[in-house]
Amino acid sequence: MIDVALLGIIRRWYIRDHISIREIARRLDISRNTVRRYIRSEAVEPSYPTRQSSSSLDEFAPRLSAWLTVKQPNLESKDEP
């Protein structure tokens, strides 16, 4: 999987330093097609599909929300002048 830093390196080498796609692929040990795809794409960073997983806290969400909205007692001391 390619990350944002690697995408930045690929684009910098190709656009600013004029290094060939073949040389970039050799230096980074990735496919030339991968290098070509990221150079041609307009994406600033790689996009991944969003995860559709539920949280283990979902069943406790109403109780947690109720606890957080309970009015807190006044913590100020009455002995203060």
PDB file of C-alpha atoms in Angstrom:
ATOM      1  CA  MET A   1       0.000   0.000   0.000  1.00  0.00           C
ATOM      2  CA  ILE A   2       1.284   3.460  -0.858  1.00  0.00           C
ATOM      3  CA  ASP A   3       1.223   6.243   1.702  1.00  0.00           C
ATOM      4  CA  VAL A   4       1.160  10.021   1.435  1.00  0.00           C
ATOM      5  CA  ALA A   5       4.909  10.410   1.970  1.00  0.00           C
ATOM      6  CA  LEU A   6       5.702   7.973  -0.836  1.00  0.00           C
ATOM      7  CA  LEU A   7       3.272   9.749  -3.157  1.00  0.00           C
ATOM      8  CA  GLY A   8       5.042  13.028  -2.409  1.00  0.00           C
ATOM      9  CA  ILE A   9       8.424  11.473  -3.181  1.00  0.00           C
ATOM     10  CA  ILE A  10       7.178  10.066  -6.501  1.00  0.00           C
ATOM     11  CA  ARG A  11       5.720  13.386  -7.620  1.00  0.00           C
ATOM     12  CA  ARG A  12       8.729  15.420  -6.475  1.00  0.00           C
ATOM     13  CA  TRP A  13      11.211  13.158  -8.246  1.00  0.00           C
ATOM     14  CA  TYR A  14       9.190  13.105 -11.465  1.00  0.00           C
ATOM     15  CA  ILE A  15       8.089  16.744 -11.668  1.00  0.00           C
ATOM     16  CA  ARG A  16      10.897  18.696 -10.000  1.00  0.00           C
ATOM     17  CA  ASP A  17      13.922  16.426 -10.370  1.00  0.00           C
ATOM     18  CA  HIS A  18      12.952  15.004 -13.809  1.00  0.00           C
ATOM     19  CA  ILE A  19      13.694  11.403 -12.838  1.00  0.00           C
ATOM     20  CA  SER A  20      12.223   8.795 -15.171  1.00  0.00           C
ATOM     21  CA  ILE A  21       9.349   6.535 -14.178  1.00  0.00           C
ATOM     22  CA  ARG A  22      11.600   3.521 -14.581  1.00  0.00           C
ATOM     23  CA  GLU A  23      14.241   4.974 -12.238  1.00  0.00           C
ATOM     24  CA  ILE A  24      11.629   5.931  -9.626  1.00  0.00           C
ATOM     25  CA  ALA A  25      10.194   2.419  -9.728  1.00  0.00           C
ATOM     26  CA  ARG A  26      13.670   0.932  -9.346  1.00  0.00           C
ATOM     27  CA  ARG A  27      14.612   3.201  -6.431  1.00  0.00           C
ATOM     28  CA  LEU A  28      11.361   2.588  -4.550  1.00  0.00           C
ATOM     29  CA  ASP A  29      11.067  -1.093  -5.518  1.00  0.00           C
ATOM     30  CA  ILE A  30       7.510  -0.700  -6.803  1.00  0.00           C
ATOM     31  CA  SER A  31       5.904  -1.367 -10.177  1.00  0.00           C
ATOM     32  CA  ARG A  32       6.314   1.140 -13.024  1.00  0.00           C
ATOM     33  CA  ASN A  33       2.551   0.971 -13.503  1.00  0.00           C
ATOM     34  CA  THR A  34       2.061   2.046  -9.895  1.00  0.00           C
ATOM     35  CA  VAL A  35       4.413   4.989 -10.362  1.00  0.00           C
ATOM     36  CA  ARG A  36       2.674   5.949 -13.610  1.00  0.00           C
ATOM     37  CA  ARG A  37      -0.778   5.717 -12.007  1.00  0.00           C
ATOM     38  CA  TYR A  38       0.151   8.050  -9.149  1.00  0.00           C
ATOM     39  CA  ILE A  39       1.850  10.552 -11.447  1.00  0.00           C
ATOM     40  CA  ARG A  40      -1.181  10.727 -13.733  1.00  0.00           C
ATOM     41  CA  SER A  41      -3.729  10.911 -10.927  1.00  0.00           C
ATOM     42  CA  GLU A  42      -4.920  14.294  -9.722  1.00  0.00           C
ATOM     43  CA  ALA A  43      -5.139  13.042  -6.154  1.00  0.00           C
ATOM     44  CA  VAL A  44      -2.993  14.824  -3.623  1.00  0.00           C
ATOM     45  CA  GLU A  45      -3.143  11.787  -1.370  1.00  0.00           C
ATOM     46  CA  PRO A  46      -4.249   8.201  -1.970  1.00  0.00           C
ATOM     47  CA  SER A  47      -7.871   7.468  -1.208  1.00  0.00           C
ATOM     48  CA  TYR A  48      -9.067   4.328   0.468  1.00  0.00           C
ATOM     49  CA  PRO A  49     -12.610   3.007   0.804  1.00  0.00           C
ATOM     50  CA  THR A  50     -14.302   4.030   4.035  1.00  0.00           C
ATOM     51  CA  ARG A  51     -14.673   1.313   6.621  1.00  0.00           C
ATOM     52  CA  GLN A  52     -18.179   0.348   7.547  1.00  0.00           C
ATOM     53  CA  SER A  53     -17.511  -1.354  10.853  1.00  0.00           C
ATOM     54  CA  SER A  54     -19.441  -0.899  14.038  1.00  0.00           C
ATOM     55  CA  SER A  55     -17.839   0.074  17.283  1.00  0.00           C
ATOM     56  CA  SER A  56     -17.834  -2.196  20.306  1.00  0.00           C
ATOM     57  CA  LEU A  57     -19.257   0.735  22.282  1.00  0.00           C
ATOM     58  CA  ASP A  58     -22.328   1.185  20.045  1.00  0.00           C
ATOM     59  CA  GLU A  59     -24.572  -0.839  22.343  1.00  0.00           C
ATOM     60  CA  PHE A  60     -23.534   1.330  25.320  1.00  0.00           C
ATOM     61  CA  ALA A  61     -23.840   4.691  23.542  1.00  0.00           C
ATOM     62  CA  PRO A  62     -27.186   5.737  25.102  1.00  0.00           C
ATOM     63  CA  ARG A  63     -25.963   5.013  28.629  1.00  0.00           C
ATOM     64  CA  LEU A  64     -22.661   6.815  28.049  1.00  0.00           C
ATOM     65  CA  SER A  65     -24.471   9.829  26.624  1.00  0.00           C
ATOM     66  CA  ALA A  66     -26.780   9.899  29.629  1.00  0.00           C
ATOM     67  CA  TRP A  67     -23.798   9.835  31.989  1.00  0.00           C
ATOM     68  CA  LEU A  68     -22.149  12.704  30.159  1.00  0.00           C
ATOM     69  CA  THR A  69     -25.247  14.892  30.204  1.00  0.00           C
ATOM     70  CA  VAL A  70     -25.940  14.439  33.934  1.00  0.00           C
ATOM     71  CA  LYS A  71     -25.649  17.771  35.683  1.00  0.00           C
ATOM     72  CA  GLN A  72     -22.448  17.985  37.716  1.00  0.00           C
ATOM     73  CA  PRO A  73     -22.757  19.056  41.372  1.00  0.00           C
ATOM     74  CA  ASN A  74     -21.331  22.409  42.341  1.00  0.00           C
ATOM     75  CA  LEU A  75     -17.716  21.706  43.262  1.00  0.00           C
ATOM     76  CA  GLU A  76     -17.043  25.082  44.863  1.00  0.00           C
ATOM     77  CA  SER A  77     -16.368  25.002  48.561  1.00  0.00           C
ATOM     78  CA  LYS A  78     -18.756  26.925  50.799  1.00  0.00           C
ATOM     79  CA  ASP A  79     -15.914  27.852  53.152  1.00  0.00           C
ATOM     80  CA  GLU A  80     -14.358  30.270  50.670  1.00  0.00           C
ATOM     81  CA  PRO A  81     -14.630  33.996  51.584  1.00  0.00           C
TER      82      PRO A  81
END
